[in-house]
XYZ file of C-alpha atoms in Angstrom:
359
model
C -81.964 27.029 -44.391
C -79.685 25.131 -46.717
C -77.121 27.679 -46.164
C -77.248 27.699 -42.197
C -76.908 23.575 -42.643
C -74.080 24.048 -44.887
C -72.033 26.449 -42.334
C -73.138 24.009 -39.422
C -71.216 20.827 -41.500
C -68.236 23.353 -42.229
C -67.805 23.801 -38.652
C -68.124 20.259 -37.925
C -65.824 19.208 -40.348
C -63.092 21.775 -39.217
C -63.641 20.561 -35.745
C -63.305 16.649 -36.461
C -59.973 17.732 -38.533
C -58.571 19.991 -35.349
C -59.475 17.012 -33.294
C -57.700 15.023 -35.689
C -54.440 17.133 -35.812
C -54.676 17.091 -31.993
C -54.989 13.241 -31.643
C -52.078 12.852 -34.456
C -49.870 15.498 -32.619
C -50.357 13.514 -29.331
C -49.572 10.065 -31.343
C -46.488 11.779 -32.839
C -44.987 13.622 -29.859
C -45.696 10.318 -27.765
C -43.745 8.679 -30.612
C -40.936 11.077 -30.524
C -40.689 10.638 -26.764
C -40.657 7.142 -26.785
C -37.768 7.664 -29.325
C -35.897 9.900 -27.440
C -36.323 7.954 -24.368
C -34.992 4.917 -26.275
C -32.001 6.634 -27.414
C -31.033 7.794 -23.949
C -31.322 4.330 -22.683
C -29.188 3.316 -25.078
C -26.363 5.919 -24.784
C -26.524 5.313 -21.102
C -26.042 1.541 -21.596
C -23.391 2.166 -24.080
C -21.380 4.649 -21.553
C -21.796 2.041 -18.678
C -20.222 -0.424 -21.063
C -17.886 1.899 -22.035
C -16.808 2.535 -18.552
C -16.842 -1.126 -17.861
C -14.277 -1.856 -20.884
C -11.988 0.924 -19.507
C -11.919 -0.202 -16.027
C -11.060 -3.623 -17.753
C -8.393 -2.172 -19.427
C -6.926 -0.259 -16.413
C -6.550 -3.384 -14.597
C -5.148 -5.285 -17.339
C -2.845 -2.564 -17.579
C -2.059 -2.405 -13.907
C -0.624 -6.183 -14.156
C 1.629 -5.529 -17.027
C 5.048 -4.015 -15.952
C 7.983 -3.299 -18.313
C 11.277 -4.830 -17.765
C 13.203 -3.048 -15.618
C 15.649 -3.786 -13.247
C 14.950 -3.524 -9.404
C 15.626 -0.266 -7.618
C 17.616 -0.067 -4.557
C 16.887 3.398 -3.946
C 15.828 3.969 -0.192
C 12.342 5.037 0.817
C 10.910 8.215 1.413
C 9.480 6.929 4.807
C 6.090 7.790 5.775
C 5.406 10.323 8.785
C 5.249 8.430 12.456
C 1.729 8.117 13.384
C 0.157 10.684 16.045
C 0.823 9.833 19.261
C -2.177 7.685 21.057
C -4.082 9.991 23.286
C -7.679 8.342 22.981
C -8.244 11.729 21.348
C -7.006 12.994 17.936
C -5.134 16.351 18.270
C -6.193 19.418 16.083
C -4.805 22.581 14.948
C -5.879 25.500 16.518
C -6.827 28.409 14.264
C -3.471 30.384 15.072
C -1.400 27.600 14.225
C -3.199 26.874 10.772
C -2.454 30.520 10.259
C 1.119 30.244 10.887
C 1.618 27.282 9.211
C 0.134 28.163 6.260
C 2.074 31.665 6.286
C 5.313 29.377 6.781
C 4.499 26.624 3.878
C 7.584 26.016 1.496
C 7.150 27.231 -1.923
C 4.379 26.000 -4.057
C 3.094 23.758 -1.142
C -0.337 24.521 0.945
C -1.023 23.165 4.545
C -2.855 20.705 5.652
C -4.260 21.083 9.118
C -3.897 17.988 11.872
C -7.416 16.542 12.863
C -9.615 13.543 12.197
C -11.511 13.085 8.791
C -13.829 10.551 7.236
C -12.435 7.923 4.750
C -13.822 5.747 2.626
C -17.579 5.107 1.265
C -20.348 2.764 1.227
C -20.897 -0.180 -0.629
C -23.722 0.891 -2.332
C -22.149 4.543 -3.364
C -18.550 2.970 -4.265
C -16.403 0.106 -5.005
C -15.857 -3.137 -3.107
C -12.021 -1.496 -1.882
C -13.603 1.866 -0.563
C -15.331 0.402 2.255
C -15.931 0.473 5.287
C -16.348 4.248 6.077
C -13.692 4.814 8.757
C -12.421 7.672 10.643
C -8.759 8.877 10.440
C -6.742 10.647 12.442
C -3.607 12.600 10.840
C -1.021 14.903 11.809
C -0.841 18.369 9.897
C 1.510 18.161 6.564
C 2.146 20.099 3.747
C 1.321 18.988 0.132
C 2.291 20.405 -3.273
C -0.815 22.535 -4.751
C 0.198 20.982 -8.350
C 0.899 17.856 -9.570
C 5.207 17.904 -10.161
C 5.552 19.170 -13.884
C 7.952 17.966 -16.680
C 10.049 21.123 -15.734
C 10.282 20.266 -12.390
C 11.330 16.521 -13.022
C 13.715 17.707 -15.699
C 15.724 19.751 -13.095
C 16.013 16.592 -11.043
C 16.954 14.316 -13.802
C 19.392 17.132 -15.008
C 21.028 17.141 -11.329
C 21.110 13.337 -10.801
C 21.445 11.791 -14.159
C 18.732 9.658 -13.157
C 16.856 7.139 -15.662
C 13.749 5.910 -15.127
C 11.922 2.648 -15.366
C 10.309 3.421 -18.695
C 13.376 4.917 -20.349
C 15.226 1.595 -19.329
C 12.625 -0.890 -20.655
C 12.616 1.605 -24.012
C 16.172 1.049 -24.321
C 15.276 -2.187 -25.942
C 12.247 -1.089 -27.287
C 12.246 2.464 -28.698
C 8.682 2.935 -29.344
C 7.771 2.894 -25.858
C 6.574 6.040 -24.344
C 8.601 7.825 -21.761
C 8.149 11.025 -19.979
C 10.167 12.856 -22.360
C 7.926 11.344 -24.856
C 4.687 10.500 -23.151
C 2.371 10.200 -25.727
C 4.873 8.616 -28.386
C 7.509 9.950 -30.510
C 5.505 13.417 -31.955
C 5.076 14.266 -28.144
C 7.703 16.053 -26.366
C 7.986 17.117 -22.686
C 9.910 20.303 -23.547
C 7.056 21.934 -25.305
C 4.839 21.087 -22.160
C 7.130 22.359 -19.230
C 4.037 23.131 -17.708
C 1.939 19.927 -17.850
C 2.274 17.136 -15.154
C 5.244 14.608 -15.191
C 3.792 11.253 -17.131
C 5.023 7.929 -17.540
C 7.082 7.724 -14.114
C 7.067 4.688 -12.007
C 6.272 4.858 -8.227
C 9.962 4.147 -8.183
C 10.750 7.033 -9.903
C 8.246 9.148 -8.308
C 9.786 8.050 -5.052
C 13.112 8.865 -6.221
C 12.377 12.669 -7.236
C 10.642 12.630 -3.482
C 13.842 11.872 -2.047
C 15.756 14.220 -3.917
C 13.483 17.069 -3.299
C 13.416 16.439 0.164
C 9.693 15.558 0.193
C 8.010 12.007 0.489
C 4.820 10.499 -1.726
C 1.597 11.025 0.119
C 0.126 8.049 2.047
C -3.501 7.483 0.792
C -4.987 8.858 4.039
C -3.255 11.834 3.257
C -4.098 12.334 -0.217
C -7.544 11.460 0.498
C -8.268 14.432 3.244
C -6.047 17.090 1.028
C -8.603 16.445 -1.791
C -11.696 15.384 0.541
C -11.473 17.847 3.399
C -13.637 17.203 6.795
C -17.172 17.111 5.511
C -17.076 13.910 3.715
C -17.336 15.463 0.006
C -17.657 13.217 -2.884
C -15.175 15.349 -5.094
C -12.629 18.195 -4.209
C -14.907 20.950 -4.984
C -17.977 19.368 -3.197
C -20.961 17.247 -4.227
C -21.655 18.444 -7.601
C -21.255 16.302 -10.331
C -17.991 17.248 -12.276
C -18.354 19.802 -15.350
C -15.889 20.929 -18.077
C -14.673 23.800 -15.538
C -14.152 21.577 -12.804
C -11.657 18.762 -13.703
C -10.079 17.008 -16.896
C -11.606 13.934 -17.134
C -12.577 11.579 -19.922
C -14.988 13.166 -22.352
C -15.872 13.901 -25.871
C -12.834 15.707 -26.537
C -10.389 12.534 -25.253
C -11.623 10.617 -28.211
C -11.120 6.748 -28.389
C -13.557 5.307 -26.442
C -14.818 8.113 -25.015
C -16.354 9.365 -27.898
C -20.120 9.061 -26.650
C -19.196 11.081 -23.456
C -21.479 14.456 -22.884
C -18.421 16.364 -21.702
C -15.772 18.055 -23.287
C -13.175 20.184 -21.807
C -11.164 20.492 -25.164
C -8.482 18.671 -23.497
C -7.290 15.409 -25.689
C -4.926 14.573 -22.847
C -3.113 16.264 -19.598
C -3.787 20.038 -19.358
C -1.225 22.499 -18.003
C -1.281 22.075 -14.134
C -3.874 24.488 -12.448
C -6.034 24.539 -15.284
C -9.091 23.909 -13.758
C -9.298 26.059 -10.532
C -12.820 25.797 -10.020
C -12.161 22.393 -8.888
C -9.613 23.118 -6.330
C -10.088 21.233 -2.547
C -11.051 23.206 0.507
C -6.960 23.455 1.153
C -6.683 24.862 -2.067
C -4.907 21.844 -3.476
C -5.487 21.466 -7.295
C -5.821 18.740 -10.088
C -6.797 16.384 -7.532
C -9.669 15.374 -9.679
C -8.693 14.024 -12.942
C -5.731 15.251 -15.486
C -3.393 12.248 -14.127
C -3.825 9.812 -11.387
C -1.335 9.957 -8.777
C 0.949 7.765 -6.870
C 0.391 7.101 -3.220
C 2.949 5.706 -0.979
C 0.934 2.790 0.201
C 0.442 -0.597 -1.063
C -2.773 -1.530 -1.906
C -5.173 -3.685 -0.423
C -8.612 -4.480 -1.116
C -9.522 -5.084 1.996
C -7.162 -2.820 4.179
C -10.003 -0.610 5.218
C -11.023 -3.283 7.293
C -7.804 -3.798 9.697
C -6.739 -0.175 9.235
C -5.412 1.573 12.306
C -7.665 4.698 13.066
C -4.109 7.045 13.398
C -1.831 7.712 10.659
C -2.503 4.512 8.536
C 0.214 4.043 5.834
C -1.259 0.846 4.159
C -0.349 -2.969 4.082
C 3.221 -3.807 5.137
C 3.676 -5.340 1.417
C 1.941 -6.098 -1.776
C 1.948 -6.306 -5.575
C 0.434 -2.915 -6.637
C 1.022 0.284 -5.411
C -2.208 2.814 -4.999
C -2.906 5.493 -7.563
C -5.427 8.252 -6.890
C -7.633 10.902 -8.041
C -8.657 9.944 -11.971
C -7.281 11.455 -15.184
C -7.926 12.320 -18.406
C -8.300 9.330 -19.605
C -10.974 7.762 -17.055
C -14.207 8.647 -16.544
C -15.589 11.016 -13.946
C -15.993 8.108 -11.546
C -12.395 8.310 -10.999
C -12.610 11.907 -9.955
C -14.382 10.886 -6.691
C -12.256 11.605 -3.602
C -12.793 8.014 -2.259
C -12.200 6.128 -5.228
C -8.883 3.670 -5.334
C -7.041 2.317 -8.136
C -3.821 0.353 -8.322
C -0.367 -0.273 -10.620
C 2.591 -2.171 -10.427
C 5.201 -0.127 -8.486
C 7.651 -0.455 -11.648
C 5.021 -0.052 -14.248
C 3.975 3.439 -15.956
C 1.568 5.012 -18.134
C 0.796 8.506 -19.846
C -2.104 9.198 -17.549
C 0.018 8.440 -14.118
C 2.049 11.365 -12.336
C 2.434 11.990 -8.849
C 2.869 15.094 -6.545
C 4.553 15.251 -3.075
C 4.013 15.943 0.878
C 6.646 17.468 3.212
C 6.128 16.960 7.357
C 6.125 19.413 9.823
C 9.659 20.371 10.919
Protein backbone atom coordinates (compact mmCIF):
# COMPACT_ATOMS: atom_id res chain seq x y z
CA UNK A 1 0.00 0.00 0.00
CA UNK A 2 2.75 2.41 0.99
CA UNK A 3 4.67 1.44 -2.16
CA UNK A 4 1.60 2.21 -4.30
CA UNK A 5 1.11 5.56 -2.60
CA UNK A 6 4.79 6.32 -3.12
CA UNK A 7 4.49 5.60 -6.84
CA UNK A 8 1.41 7.82 -7.06
CA UNK A 9 3.28 10.62 -5.29
CA UNK A 10 6.15 10.24 -7.71
CA UNK A 11 3.81 10.37 -10.72
CA UNK A 12 2.09 13.45 -9.31
CA UNK A 13 5.44 15.11 -8.65
CA UNK A 14 6.59 14.37 -12.21
CA UNK A 15 3.31 15.71 -13.58
CA UNK A 16 3.68 18.88 -11.54
CA UNK A 17 7.23 19.32 -12.82
CA UNK A 18 6.06 18.82 -16.41
CA UNK A 19 3.25 21.33 -15.97
CA UNK A 20 5.66 23.84 -14.45
CA UNK A 21 8.09 23.28 -17.32
CA UNK A 22 5.33 23.81 -19.88
CA UNK A 23 4.14 26.97 -18.15
CA UNK A 24 7.70 28.20 -17.83
CA UNK A 25 8.31 27.44 -21.50
CA UNK A 26 5.23 29.38 -22.51
CA UNK A 27 6.29 32.37 -20.43
CA UNK A 28 9.80 32.14 -21.87
CA UNK A 29 8.49 31.95 -25.46
CA UNK A 30 6.19 34.90 -24.83
CA UNK A 31 9.14 36.82 -23.43
CA UNK A 32 11.26 35.98 -26.50
CA UNK A 33 8.40 36.92 -28.87
CA UNK A 34 7.87 40.18 -27.01
CA UNK A 35 11.58 40.99 -27.16
CA UNK A 36 11.75 40.08 -30.86
CA UNK A 37 8.69 42.22 -31.62
CA UNK A 38 10.27 45.09 -29.72
CA UNK A 39 13.49 44.70 -31.72
CA UNK A 40 11.55 44.61 -35.01
CA UNK A 41 9.57 47.71 -34.05
CA UNK A 42 12.79 49.46 -33.04
CA UNK A 43 14.44 48.48 -36.33
CA UNK A 44 11.42 49.69 -38.33
CA UNK A 45 11.46 52.97 -36.44
CA UNK A 46 15.20 53.32 -37.03
CA UNK A 47 14.86 52.60 -40.75
CA UNK A 48 12.03 55.13 -41.03
CA UNK A 49 14.25 57.68 -39.29
CA UNK A 50 17.11 56.84 -41.65
CA UNK A 51 14.87 57.25 -44.70
CA UNK A 52 13.68 60.65 -43.47
CA UNK A 53 17.28 61.73 -42.83
CA UNK A 54 18.27 60.65 -46.34
CA UNK A 55 15.31 62.52 -47.82
CA UNK A 56 16.33 65.62 -45.89
CA UNK A 57 19.94 65.23 -47.04
CA UNK A 58 18.88 64.81 -50.65
CA UNK A 59 16.71 67.93 -50.56
CA UNK A 60 19.53 69.88 -48.86
CA UNK A 61 21.98 68.75 -51.53
CA UNK A 62 19.50 69.71 -54.24
CA UNK A 63 19.58 73.32 -53.08
CA UNK A 64 23.36 73.54 -53.10
CA UNK A 65 24.97 74.21 -56.45
CA UNK A 66 28.69 74.53 -57.24
CA UNK A 67 29.83 77.86 -58.56
CA UNK A 68 29.98 77.38 -62.32
CA UNK A 69 29.38 79.65 -65.30
CA UNK A 70 25.95 79.59 -66.92
CA UNK A 71 25.94 77.28 -69.93
CA UNK A 72 25.00 78.66 -73.32
CA UNK A 73 24.58 75.39 -75.25
CA UNK A 74 21.23 75.01 -77.04
CA UNK A 75 18.62 72.70 -75.57
CA UNK A 76 17.96 69.27 -76.97
CA UNK A 77 14.29 70.08 -77.49
CA UNK A 78 11.55 67.62 -76.52
CA UNK A 79 9.23 66.22 -79.19
CA UNK A 80 6.07 67.90 -80.35
CA UNK A 81 2.99 66.38 -78.69
CA UNK A 82 0.90 63.89 -80.66
CA UNK A 83 -1.78 65.52 -82.81
CA UNK A 84 -4.93 66.31 -80.86
CA UNK A 85 -7.57 64.11 -82.46
CA UNK A 86 -9.54 63.26 -79.36
CA UNK A 87 -7.94 59.81 -79.33
CA UNK A 88 -4.46 58.51 -78.56
CA UNK A 89 -2.80 56.80 -81.52
CA UNK A 90 -1.52 53.32 -80.73
CA UNK A 91 1.13 51.50 -82.77
CA UNK A 92 -0.06 48.39 -84.56
CA UNK A 93 1.86 45.17 -83.72
CA UNK A 94 3.60 45.11 -87.11
CA UNK A 95 4.71 48.72 -86.64
CA UNK A 96 6.16 47.93 -83.22
CA UNK A 97 8.01 44.94 -84.63
CA UNK A 98 9.46 46.95 -87.51
CA UNK A 99 10.58 49.81 -85.27
CA UNK A 100 12.13 47.45 -82.76
CA UNK A 101 14.13 45.87 -85.57
CA UNK A 102 15.24 49.32 -86.77
CA UNK A 103 16.27 50.57 -83.32
CA UNK A 104 19.60 52.44 -83.22
CA UNK A 105 22.45 50.55 -81.58
CA UNK A 106 22.06 50.34 -77.82
CA UNK A 107 18.46 51.58 -77.86
CA UNK A 108 15.01 49.99 -77.58
CA UNK A 109 11.62 51.13 -78.82
CA UNK A 110 8.79 52.36 -76.58
CA UNK A 111 5.55 52.12 -78.54
CA UNK A 112 3.15 55.01 -79.09
CA UNK A 113 0.01 55.06 -77.01
CA UNK A 114 -1.44 55.96 -73.62
CA UNK A 115 -0.24 55.01 -70.16
CA UNK A 116 -1.10 55.85 -66.56
CA UNK A 117 1.24 58.29 -64.81
CA UNK A 118 1.55 59.31 -61.17
CA UNK A 119 0.35 57.83 -57.91
CA UNK A 120 -2.29 58.27 -55.23
CA UNK A 121 -1.61 60.47 -52.18
CA UNK A 122 -1.81 57.38 -49.96
CA UNK A 123 0.78 55.37 -51.90
CA UNK A 124 3.18 58.10 -53.01
CA UNK A 125 4.60 61.53 -52.31
CA UNK A 126 2.49 64.69 -52.71
CA UNK A 127 4.13 65.63 -56.02
CA UNK A 128 3.20 62.26 -57.55
CA UNK A 129 -0.52 62.95 -57.60
CA UNK A 130 -3.01 62.98 -59.11
CA UNK A 131 -2.96 59.80 -61.16
CA UNK A 132 -3.57 60.82 -64.78
CA UNK A 133 -3.52 59.43 -68.29
CA UNK A 134 -0.83 60.54 -70.75
CA UNK A 135 -0.60 60.03 -74.51
CA UNK A 136 2.87 59.80 -76.07
CA UNK A 137 4.41 59.31 -79.48
CA UNK A 138 6.68 56.32 -79.93
CA UNK A 139 10.38 56.89 -79.18
CA UNK A 140 13.70 55.13 -78.75
CA UNK A 141 15.47 55.08 -75.39
CA UNK A 142 18.93 53.94 -74.33
CA UNK A 143 18.80 50.41 -72.98
CA UNK A 144 21.45 51.33 -70.40
CA UNK A 145 22.57 54.45 -68.59
CA UNK A 146 25.31 56.41 -70.37
CA UNK A 147 28.65 54.97 -69.26
CA UNK A 148 31.99 56.52 -68.39
CA UNK A 149 33.40 55.11 -71.63
CA UNK A 150 30.68 56.77 -73.72
CA UNK A 151 31.00 60.09 -71.92
CA UNK A 152 34.79 60.01 -72.34
CA UNK A 153 34.37 59.71 -76.12
CA UNK A 154 32.22 62.85 -76.02
CA UNK A 155 34.78 64.74 -73.93
CA UNK A 156 37.70 63.60 -76.10
CA UNK A 157 35.86 64.62 -79.27
CA UNK A 158 34.72 68.04 -78.07
CA UNK A 159 37.05 69.11 -75.26
CA UNK A 160 33.97 69.59 -73.09
CA UNK A 161 34.51 70.62 -69.46
CA UNK A 162 31.76 69.68 -67.03
CA UNK A 163 30.21 71.98 -64.46
CA UNK A 164 31.82 69.98 -61.66
CA UNK A 165 35.25 70.28 -63.27
CA UNK A 166 34.83 74.04 -63.50
CA UNK A 167 33.98 74.16 -59.80
CA UNK A 168 36.88 71.81 -58.99
CA UNK A 169 39.34 74.18 -60.66
CA UNK A 170 39.18 76.22 -57.46
CA UNK A 171 38.73 73.24 -55.12
CA UNK A 172 40.55 70.08 -56.18
CA UNK A 173 38.84 67.99 -53.49
CA UNK A 174 35.46 68.19 -55.23
CA UNK A 175 34.37 65.01 -57.06
CA UNK A 176 34.11 65.03 -60.86
CA UNK A 177 33.01 62.48 -63.44
CA UNK A 178 36.65 61.35 -63.71
CA UNK A 179 36.86 60.84 -59.93
CA UNK A 180 33.24 60.42 -58.79
CA UNK A 181 34.03 59.07 -55.33
CA UNK A 182 37.09 61.17 -54.61
CA UNK A 183 40.73 61.16 -55.67
CA UNK A 184 41.09 57.41 -55.08
CA UNK A 185 38.39 56.59 -57.66
CA UNK A 186 39.09 56.71 -61.38
CA UNK A 187 36.57 56.49 -64.22
CA UNK A 188 39.25 54.90 -66.40
CA UNK A 189 38.92 51.81 -64.23
CA UNK A 190 35.10 51.90 -64.40
CA UNK A 191 34.48 52.15 -68.13
CA UNK A 192 31.19 50.21 -68.02
CA UNK A 193 29.80 52.03 -64.98
CA UNK A 194 27.23 54.81 -65.36
CA UNK A 195 28.84 58.22 -65.63
CA UNK A 196 28.09 60.31 -62.53
CA UNK A 197 28.92 63.75 -61.16
CA UNK A 198 27.43 65.24 -64.32
CA UNK A 199 24.98 68.13 -64.21
CA UNK A 200 21.80 68.49 -66.25
CA UNK A 201 23.76 70.88 -68.46
CA UNK A 202 26.44 68.24 -69.04
CA UNK A 203 23.86 65.55 -69.81
CA UNK A 204 22.07 67.84 -72.25
CA UNK A 205 25.35 68.68 -74.00
CA UNK A 206 26.17 64.98 -74.41
CA UNK A 207 22.69 64.28 -75.77
CA UNK A 208 23.07 67.01 -78.41
CA UNK A 209 26.46 65.64 -79.44
CA UNK A 210 25.04 62.11 -79.72
CA UNK A 211 22.10 63.26 -81.86
CA UNK A 212 19.68 62.47 -79.08
CA UNK A 213 18.01 64.32 -76.20
CA UNK A 214 17.09 63.83 -72.56
CA UNK A 215 13.79 62.03 -71.94
CA UNK A 216 10.80 63.99 -70.75
CA UNK A 217 9.57 62.90 -67.35
CA UNK A 218 6.54 61.22 -68.91
CA UNK A 219 8.70 59.35 -71.43
CA UNK A 220 10.98 58.17 -68.64
CA UNK A 221 8.05 56.93 -66.56
CA UNK A 222 6.43 55.09 -69.46
CA UNK A 223 9.71 53.38 -70.36
CA UNK A 224 10.03 52.23 -66.74
CA UNK A 225 6.38 51.51 -65.99
CA UNK A 226 4.79 50.27 -69.18
CA UNK A 227 1.03 50.50 -69.60
CA UNK A 228 -0.13 48.36 -66.69
CA UNK A 229 0.62 50.83 -63.87
CA UNK A 230 3.27 48.67 -62.20
CA UNK A 231 5.01 49.92 -59.06
CA UNK A 232 8.52 48.93 -60.17
CA UNK A 233 9.97 48.30 -63.63
CA UNK A 234 9.75 44.53 -63.12
CA UNK A 235 6.25 44.48 -61.60
CA UNK A 236 4.76 44.99 -58.16
CA UNK A 237 7.05 42.72 -56.12
CA UNK A 238 9.27 44.48 -53.59
CA UNK A 239 12.93 45.03 -54.61
CA UNK A 240 15.45 42.26 -53.98
CA UNK A 241 19.21 42.11 -54.48
CA UNK A 242 18.61 40.53 -57.90
CA UNK A 243 16.44 43.37 -59.16
CA UNK A 244 17.94 46.74 -58.24
CA UNK A 245 21.00 48.47 -56.80
CA UNK A 246 19.43 50.54 -54.05
CA UNK A 247 20.81 51.63 -50.69
CA UNK A 248 21.27 48.59 -48.47
CA UNK A 249 23.66 47.20 -45.89
CA UNK A 250 26.47 46.94 -48.46
CA UNK A 251 26.21 50.70 -49.06
CA UNK A 252 27.35 51.30 -45.48
CA UNK A 253 27.07 54.72 -43.87
CA UNK A 254 23.51 55.60 -42.92
CA UNK A 255 22.12 52.44 -44.50
CA UNK A 256 23.99 49.95 -42.29
CA UNK A 257 20.71 48.72 -40.81
CA UNK A 258 19.06 47.90 -44.14
CA UNK A 259 17.97 44.28 -44.55
CA UNK A 260 19.27 43.85 -48.12
CA UNK A 261 22.80 43.54 -49.45
CA UNK A 262 23.69 43.36 -53.15
CA UNK A 263 27.45 43.66 -52.50
CA UNK A 264 27.56 46.97 -54.39
CA UNK A 265 28.86 49.73 -52.13
CA UNK A 266 28.18 52.33 -54.80
CA UNK A 267 27.13 52.18 -58.46
CA UNK A 268 27.31 48.89 -60.34
CA UNK A 269 28.27 48.25 -63.97
CA UNK A 270 25.31 48.91 -66.24
CA UNK A 271 23.15 45.86 -66.90
CA UNK A 272 24.11 44.12 -63.65
CA UNK A 273 20.47 43.66 -62.60
CA UNK A 274 18.85 42.18 -65.70
CA UNK A 275 16.02 40.74 -63.62
CA UNK A 276 14.88 44.28 -62.91
CA UNK A 277 14.47 45.37 -66.53
CA UNK A 278 11.24 47.03 -67.61
CA UNK A 279 8.60 45.60 -69.93
CA UNK A 280 10.41 47.36 -72.80
CA UNK A 281 13.71 45.68 -71.81
CA UNK A 282 15.19 48.93 -70.47
CA UNK A 283 17.66 48.17 -67.68
CA UNK A 284 18.69 49.92 -64.44
CA UNK A 285 15.65 52.18 -64.28
CA UNK A 286 15.39 51.28 -60.60
CA UNK A 287 18.43 52.20 -58.54
CA UNK A 288 22.09 52.47 -59.56
CA UNK A 289 22.01 56.23 -60.33
CA UNK A 290 19.26 58.83 -60.50
CA UNK A 291 18.65 59.95 -64.09
CA UNK A 292 18.20 63.48 -65.40
CA UNK A 293 15.00 64.27 -67.27
CA UNK A 294 14.31 67.18 -69.62
CA UNK A 295 11.58 68.73 -67.45
CA UNK A 296 11.68 71.41 -64.83
CA UNK A 297 10.24 70.06 -61.58
CA UNK A 298 6.93 71.43 -60.32
CA UNK A 299 5.31 70.10 -57.17
CA UNK A 300 1.77 70.61 -58.50
CA UNK A 301 2.50 70.20 -62.21
CA UNK A 302 0.45 67.01 -62.52
CA UNK A 303 -2.66 69.00 -61.63
CA UNK A 304 -2.31 71.12 -64.78
CA UNK A 305 -0.19 69.01 -67.16
CA UNK A 306 -1.65 68.39 -70.64
CA UNK A 307 -2.82 64.88 -71.49
CA UNK A 308 -0.63 64.64 -74.62
CA UNK A 309 3.15 64.87 -74.64
CA UNK A 310 3.72 66.87 -71.42
CA UNK A 311 7.16 68.48 -71.14
CA UNK A 312 7.00 70.02 -67.67
CA UNK A 313 6.66 73.63 -66.46
CA UNK A 314 8.00 76.39 -68.71
CA UNK A 315 10.61 77.36 -66.14
CA UNK A 316 11.75 76.46 -62.65
CA UNK A 317 14.60 76.17 -60.19
CA UNK A 318 15.14 72.41 -60.27
CA UNK A 319 15.23 69.71 -62.93
CA UNK A 320 13.57 66.33 -62.46
CA UNK A 321 15.64 63.25 -61.65
CA UNK A 322 14.14 59.77 -61.67
CA UNK A 323 14.80 56.15 -60.74
CA UNK A 324 16.51 56.14 -57.35
CA UNK A 325 20.13 55.21 -56.73
CA UNK A 326 22.65 53.13 -54.83
CA UNK A 327 22.57 55.84 -52.15
CA UNK A 328 18.79 56.01 -51.77
CA UNK A 329 16.26 53.66 -50.22
CA UNK A 330 14.08 51.31 -52.26
CA UNK A 331 11.31 53.92 -52.23
CA UNK A 332 13.26 55.84 -54.87
CA UNK A 333 13.00 52.83 -57.20
CA UNK A 334 9.24 53.19 -57.61
CA UNK A 335 8.33 54.08 -61.20
CA UNK A 336 6.28 57.10 -60.11
CA UNK A 337 8.82 58.48 -57.61
CA UNK A 338 9.95 62.02 -58.39
CA UNK A 339 13.00 63.90 -57.17
CA UNK A 340 14.74 67.10 -58.22
CA UNK A 341 18.16 68.76 -58.39
CA UNK A 342 19.63 72.06 -59.55
CA UNK A 343 20.58 71.83 -63.25
CA UNK A 344 24.13 73.06 -62.53
CA UNK A 345 24.55 70.63 -59.62
CA UNK A 346 25.99 67.13 -59.71
CA UNK A 347 26.29 64.13 -57.42
CA UNK A 348 28.04 60.76 -57.34
CA UNK A 349 24.64 59.09 -57.63
CA UNK A 350 23.17 61.08 -60.54
CA UNK A 351 23.66 60.08 -64.18
CA UNK A 352 21.42 59.91 -67.25
CA UNK A 353 20.30 58.11 -70.37
CA UNK A 354 19.05 59.52 -73.69
CA UNK A 355 16.11 59.14 -76.04
CA UNK A 356 15.76 59.60 -79.79
CA UNK A 357 12.73 60.64 -81.81
CA UNK A 358 11.33 58.67 -84.71
CA UNK A 359 12.66 59.88 -88.05
